[in-house]
Coordinates of C-alpha atoms in Angstrom, one line a residue:
Chain A
M1 CA -12.6 -21.9 5.0
L2 CA -9.4 -23.6 5.9
A3 CA -6.9 -21.1 7.3
H4 CA -3.5 -20.6 8.9
P5 CA -3.8 -18.6 12.1
Q6 CA -0.5 -16.8 11.6
C7 CA -0.9 -16.0 7.9
T8 CA -1.2 -12.3 7.4
C9 CA -2.5 -12.8 3.8
T10 CA -5.5 -14.6 5.3
R11 CA -6.8 -11.3 6.8
A12 CA -7.8 -10.3 3.3
S13 CA -9.4 -13.7 2.7
L14 CA -11.5 -13.3 5.9
G15 CA -12.4 -9.8 4.7
E16 CA -13.7 -11.2 1.4
L17 CA -15.6 -14.0 3.2
A18 CA -17.2 -11.3 5.4
E19 CA -18.1 -9.3 2.3
A20 CA -19.6 -12.3 0.6
L21 CA -21.6 -13.3 3.7
A22 CA -22.9 -9.8 4.1
R23 CA -24.3 -9.8 0.5
T24 CA -26.3 -13.1 0.9
R25 CA -29.9 -13.1 2.1
E26 CA -29.6 -16.5 3.6
R27 CA -26.3 -17.1 5.2
P28 CA -24.8 -20.6 4.8
K29 CA -23.6 -22.6 7.8
T30 CA -20.0 -21.3 7.9
Y31 CA -16.9 -22.7 9.5
V32 CA -13.5 -21.2 9.6
V33 CA -11.0 -24.0 10.5
F34 CA -7.7 -22.8 11.8
L35 CA -4.6 -25.1 11.5
K36 CA -3.1 -26.2 14.8
P37 CA 0.1 -28.1 14.2
E38 CA 1.1 -30.8 16.6
G39 CA 3.0 -29.3 19.6
F40 CA 1.7 -25.8 19.2
S41 CA -0.3 -24.0 21.9
D42 CA -3.8 -22.7 21.9
E43 CA -2.4 -19.2 22.1
W44 CA -0.6 -19.7 18.8
V45 CA -3.9 -20.5 17.1
R46 CA -6.1 -17.9 18.8
T47 CA -4.7 -14.9 17.0
D48 CA -6.4 -11.7 15.8
L49 CA -7.5 -13.7 12.7
W50 CA -9.3 -16.2 15.0
R51 CA -11.0 -13.3 16.8
T52 CA -11.9 -11.6 13.4
A53 CA -13.5 -14.9 12.2
A54 CA -15.3 -15.5 15.4
A55 CA -16.8 -12.0 15.3
L56 CA -18.4 -12.7 11.9
P57 CA -22.1 -13.4 12.2
D58 CA -23.2 -17.1 12.1
V59 CA -19.6 -18.2 11.7
T60 CA -18.2 -21.1 13.8
V61 CA -14.4 -21.1 14.4
V62 CA -12.6 -24.3 15.2
A63 CA -9.1 -25.5 15.6
D64 CA -7.8 -28.2 13.2
D65 CA -5.5 -30.5 15.1
D66 CA -2.4 -31.2 13.0
G67 CA -4.4 -30.3 9.9
A68 CA -6.7 -33.3 9.9
E69 CA -9.6 -31.3 8.4
A70 CA -7.3 -29.6 5.9
H71 CA -6.1 -33.0 4.7
T72 CA -9.7 -34.3 4.5
F73 CA -10.8 -31.4 2.3
G74 CA -7.6 -31.4 0.2
A75 CA -6.7 -27.9 1.3
A76 CA -3.0 -26.9 0.8
T77 CA -3.2 -23.1 1.1
S78 CA -4.6 -20.8 3.8
G79 CA -7.8 -19.2 2.6
Q80 CA -9.0 -22.3 0.7
T81 CA -12.8 -22.1 0.7
L82 CA -15.4 -24.8 0.0
L83 CA -19.1 -24.4 -0.4
Y84 CA -21.5 -27.3 -0.4
D85 CA -25.2 -27.1 -1.3
A86 CA -28.0 -28.6 0.8
A87 CA -27.6 -31.9 -1.0
G88 CA -24.0 -32.1 0.0
S89 CA -22.5 -31.4 -3.5
L90 CA -19.5 -29.3 -3.7
V91 CA -20.4 -26.1 -5.7
F92 CA -17.4 -23.9 -5.0
Y93 CA -13.7 -24.7 -4.4
G94 CA -11.0 -22.0 -4.4
G95 CA -9.7 -18.8 -2.9
L96 CA -11.4 -15.5 -2.3
T97 CA -8.7 -13.0 -3.1
G98 CA -6.9 -12.0 -6.3
A99 CA -3.4 -11.9 -4.8
R100 CA -1.6 -12.5 -1.5
G101 CA -3.1 -10.2 1.2
H102 CA -4.8 -8.0 -1.3
P103 CA -8.5 -7.3 -0.7
G104 CA -10.9 -6.1 -3.4
D105 CA -13.0 -7.4 -6.2
N106 CA -11.8 -10.7 -7.6
A107 CA -12.9 -13.8 -9.5
G108 CA -13.0 -15.9 -6.3
R109 CA -15.4 -13.8 -4.3
T110 CA -17.6 -13.1 -7.4
T111 CA -17.9 -16.8 -8.1
L112 CA -18.6 -17.7 -4.5
L113 CA -21.3 -15.0 -4.4
A114 CA -22.9 -16.4 -7.6
S115 CA -22.9 -19.8 -6.0
L116 CA -24.4 -18.5 -2.8
T117 CA -27.1 -16.2 -4.4
E118 CA -27.9 -18.0 -7.6
G119 CA -27.0 -21.5 -6.7
K120 CA -24.6 -21.8 -9.6
N121 CA -22.0 -24.4 -9.6
A122 CA -18.7 -22.6 -9.8
G123 CA -17.1 -25.2 -12.1
A124 CA -13.3 -24.5 -12.3
P125 CA -11.7 -23.7 -8.9
T126 CA -10.3 -20.2 -8.4
S127 CA -6.7 -19.6 -7.3
V128 CA -5.9 -19.5 -3.6
F129 CA -3.4 -16.9 -2.3
G130 CA -2.1 -17.4 1.2
C131 CA 0.5 -19.2 3.2
P132 CA 0.9 -22.9 2.7
L133 CA -0.9 -24.9 5.3
F134 CA 1.9 -27.5 5.4
A135 CA 5.6 -27.2 5.0
D136 CA 7.2 -29.0 2.0
G137 CA 6.9 -32.7 2.5
A138 CA 4.6 -32.4 5.5
R139 CA 1.4 -32.8 3.5
K140 CA -0.1 -36.3 3.8
Chain B
M1 CA 14.2 67.3 -22.0
T2 CA 17.0 67.4 -19.5
E3 CA 17.1 65.1 -16.5
T4 CA 17.1 66.9 -13.2
L5 CA 19.4 65.9 -10.4
A6 CA 16.4 65.0 -8.3
Q7 CA 15.0 62.7 -11.1
R8 CA 18.3 60.9 -11.5
A9 CA 18.5 60.4 -7.7
V10 CA 15.0 58.8 -7.8
F11 CA 16.0 56.5 -10.7
E12 CA 19.2 55.4 -9.0
S13 CA 17.4 54.9 -5.8
T14 CA 14.7 52.8 -7.5
G15 CA 17.3 50.6 -9.2
S16 CA 19.1 50.1 -5.9
I17 CA 15.8 49.1 -4.2
T18 CA 15.0 46.6 -7.0
R19 CA 18.4 45.1 -6.7
R20 CA 18.2 44.9 -3.0
A21 CA 14.7 43.4 -3.2
N22 CA 16.0 40.8 -5.7
E23 CA 18.9 40.0 -3.3
L24 CA 16.5 39.5 -0.4
F25 CA 14.1 37.5 -2.5
T26 CA 16.9 35.1 -3.6
T27 CA 18.2 34.8 -0.1
Y28 CA 14.9 34.0 1.4
Q29 CA 14.1 31.6 -1.5
Q30 CA 17.4 29.8 -0.9
E31 CA 16.6 29.6 2.8
I32 CA 13.2 28.0 2.0
Y33 CA 14.8 25.5 -0.4
R34 CA 17.5 24.6 2.1
S35 CA 15.2 24.3 5.1
T36 CA 12.7 22.2 3.1
D37 CA 15.5 19.9 1.8
R38 CA 16.5 19.3 5.5
L39 CA 12.9 18.7 6.4
F40 CA 12.6 16.1 3.6
A41 CA 15.9 14.5 4.7
G42 CA 14.2 13.8 8.1
L43 CA 10.9 12.8 6.5
M44 CA 12.7 10.3 4.2
A45 CA 14.3 8.6 7.3
F46 CA 11.0 8.7 9.2
Q47 CA 9.1 7.1 6.3
W48 CA 11.7 4.4 5.8
I49 CA 11.5 3.5 9.5
A50 CA 7.7 3.8 9.5
G51 CA 7.5 1.4 6.5
I52 CA 9.7 -1.2 8.2
V53 CA 7.8 -0.9 11.5
F54 CA 4.5 -1.2 9.6
A55 CA 5.7 -4.3 7.7
L56 CA 7.0 -5.9 11.0
L57 CA 3.7 -5.3 12.7
V58 CA 1.4 -6.3 9.9
S59 CA 3.2 -9.0 8.1
P60 CA 6.4 -10.0 10.0
L61 CA 6.5 -13.7 9.0
A62 CA 5.5 -15.8 6.0
W63 CA 4.4 -19.2 7.2
A64 CA 4.4 -22.7 5.7
G65 CA 2.6 -24.9 8.2
S66 CA 4.6 -24.8 11.4
E67 CA 7.7 -23.2 9.7
S68 CA 8.2 -19.5 9.3
S69 CA 10.5 -17.1 7.5
T70 CA 10.8 -13.3 7.2
H71 CA 7.9 -12.0 5.1
L72 CA 8.8 -10.5 1.7
H73 CA 7.2 -7.2 2.7
V74 CA 9.7 -6.8 5.5
W75 CA 12.6 -7.1 3.0
A76 CA 10.8 -4.8 0.6
A77 CA 10.4 -2.2 3.3
I78 CA 14.0 -2.4 4.3
V79 CA 15.7 -2.8 0.9
L80 CA 13.3 -0.9 -1.4
G81 CA 12.5 1.7 1.2
G82 CA 16.2 2.2 1.8
S83 CA 17.0 2.4 -1.9
I84 CA 14.3 5.1 -2.3
S85 CA 15.0 7.1 0.8
L86 CA 18.8 7.0 1.5
F87 CA 20.1 8.9 -1.5
P88 CA 17.7 11.9 -1.5
A89 CA 18.1 12.1 2.3
L90 CA 21.8 12.5 1.9
L91 CA 21.3 15.1 -0.8
G92 CA 19.0 17.0 1.5
I93 CA 21.7 17.0 4.2
F94 CA 24.8 17.6 2.0
R95 CA 23.5 19.4 -1.0
P96 CA 20.6 21.5 0.1
G97 CA 19.2 24.3 -2.0
R98 CA 19.9 22.8 -5.4
L99 CA 17.2 22.1 -8.0
S100 CA 18.6 18.6 -8.6
T101 CA 18.1 17.9 -4.9
R102 CA 14.5 19.1 -4.9
V103 CA 13.7 17.1 -8.0
T104 CA 15.3 13.9 -6.6
I105 CA 13.4 14.3 -3.4
S106 CA 10.1 14.9 -5.1
V107 CA 10.6 11.7 -7.2
A108 CA 11.6 9.7 -4.1
Q109 CA 8.7 11.0 -2.1
M110 CA 6.2 9.7 -4.6
L111 CA 8.1 6.4 -5.0
M112 CA 7.8 6.0 -1.3
G113 CA 4.1 6.5 -1.6
A114 CA 4.0 3.8 -4.2
L115 CA 5.9 1.4 -1.9
L116 CA 3.5 2.2 1.0
I117 CA 0.5 1.7 -1.2
H118 CA 1.8 -1.7 -2.2
L119 CA 2.7 -2.7 1.4
T120 CA -0.9 -2.0 2.4
G121 CA -2.3 -4.1 -0.4
G122 CA -3.5 -1.1 -2.5
R123 CA -5.6 0.3 0.3
I124 CA -7.3 3.4 -1.0
E125 CA -6.6 5.1 2.3
T126 CA -2.8 4.9 1.7
H127 CA -3.3 7.0 -1.4
F128 CA -3.7 9.9 1.0
H129 CA 0.1 9.7 1.3
V130 CA 0.3 11.1 -2.2
F131 CA -1.7 14.2 -1.3
G132 CA 0.1 14.6 2.0
S133 CA 3.3 14.5 0.0
L134 CA 2.1 17.2 -2.4
A135 CA 1.4 19.4 0.7
F136 CA 5.0 18.8 1.9
L137 CA 6.4 19.5 -1.6
A138 CA 4.4 22.8 -1.7
F139 CA 6.7 23.9 1.1
Y140 CA 9.3 24.5 -1.6
R141 CA 7.1 27.1 -3.3
D142 CA 8.6 25.9 -6.5
W143 CA 6.2 24.5 -9.2
R144 CA 9.1 22.6 -10.9
V145 CA 9.1 19.9 -8.1
L146 CA 5.5 19.1 -8.8
V147 CA 6.2 18.1 -12.4
P148 CA 8.3 15.0 -11.7
A149 CA 6.1 14.1 -8.7
T150 CA 3.0 14.1 -10.9
I151 CA 4.8 12.2 -13.7
V152 CA 5.9 9.5 -11.2
V153 CA 2.4 9.1 -9.8
A154 CA 0.8 8.9 -13.3
L155 CA 3.4 6.4 -14.5
D156 CA 3.2 4.3 -11.4
H157 CA -0.6 4.1 -11.6
L158 CA -0.6 3.6 -15.4
L159 CA 2.0 0.7 -15.4
R160 CA 0.8 -1.0 -12.2
G161 CA -2.8 -0.5 -13.4
I162 CA -1.9 -2.4 -16.6
F163 CA 0.3 -5.2 -15.1
W164 CA -0.9 -5.4 -11.4
P165 CA -4.0 -3.4 -10.7
Q166 CA -4.6 -5.3 -7.4
S167 CA -1.3 -3.7 -6.1
V168 CA -2.4 -0.1 -6.7
Y169 CA -6.2 -0.1 -6.8
G170 CA -7.0 -3.2 -4.7
V171 CA -9.1 -4.7 -7.5
V172 CA -8.2 -7.2 -10.1
V173 CA -9.7 -5.4 -13.1
A174 CA -9.3 -1.6 -13.2
S175 CA -10.5 0.7 -16.0
Q176 CA -7.7 1.5 -18.4
W177 CA -8.3 5.2 -17.8
R178 CA -8.4 5.0 -14.0
W179 CA -4.7 6.1 -13.8
L180 CA -5.7 9.3 -15.5
E181 CA -8.3 10.0 -12.9
H182 CA -5.8 9.5 -10.1
A183 CA -3.2 11.7 -11.9
A184 CA -5.8 14.4 -12.6
W185 CA -6.5 14.6 -8.9
V186 CA -2.8 15.0 -8.2
V187 CA -2.6 17.8 -10.8
F188 CA -5.6 19.5 -9.2

């Protein structure tokens, strides 16, 4: 999951990620990658969202210097989640909430769970609700 | 049969007692209405401030990369919260004791609950505000204030359940009858 450390909507995305991981028998290797724009301090990145993500079992939290990883994965919105299978194929791409900052059942989490538990390819991406990872014009 | 003087005295005395009892009842009832109106005036102000503080603590800023602006929830808490609270609070202070004041307050109280439910992303725990409000409204000891309050809750849940279920139930797809279940608990 690519995330903005200051985005309050992402609290719901992390909650949905936690819910999805809790329902899987074999947890995937999971990374939550927090944006760290150039010139911003570590304290700016290490918010309660960082701590929440770090507290999830088997989840690795990393800082994304100037959004390099977000650019690589084509993520534009906080909460963008990608799932790759063992062969390295992308099987899920999208968000895990149904609206900004609103937790609860939604198409994104259901689709991710189906991909995780049944190995289904999600097909069409689900909508991502969160703060933009880059200001207008800042996306490379 | 002729009425004795003693019987007439008893009848007059009974009528006088009834009149006095009615006077006292009306006086105490008005006192209850007026003091509860004043209580709600304070509660309206408290809820407005609490909503703003909540929005400032939970979602103060909306971010776009390294740029930030005030989150829409903060404006909603200030503007919508103020629109809902201010008028009934003023009625509670300047026109206490009137039925129109009580009804306005009961509608505003439930609208405030709807706003708080939205600000918390439809968290089911925030729905407890509705039941807390019913307890406060019961202070009036007037069943008429519960009617508009129940209608507001039912309509809010019905309309938002149709157009934006995530906002009120925290789920994307809600049963078309779920509003009725919530409204039934309010009536209960």
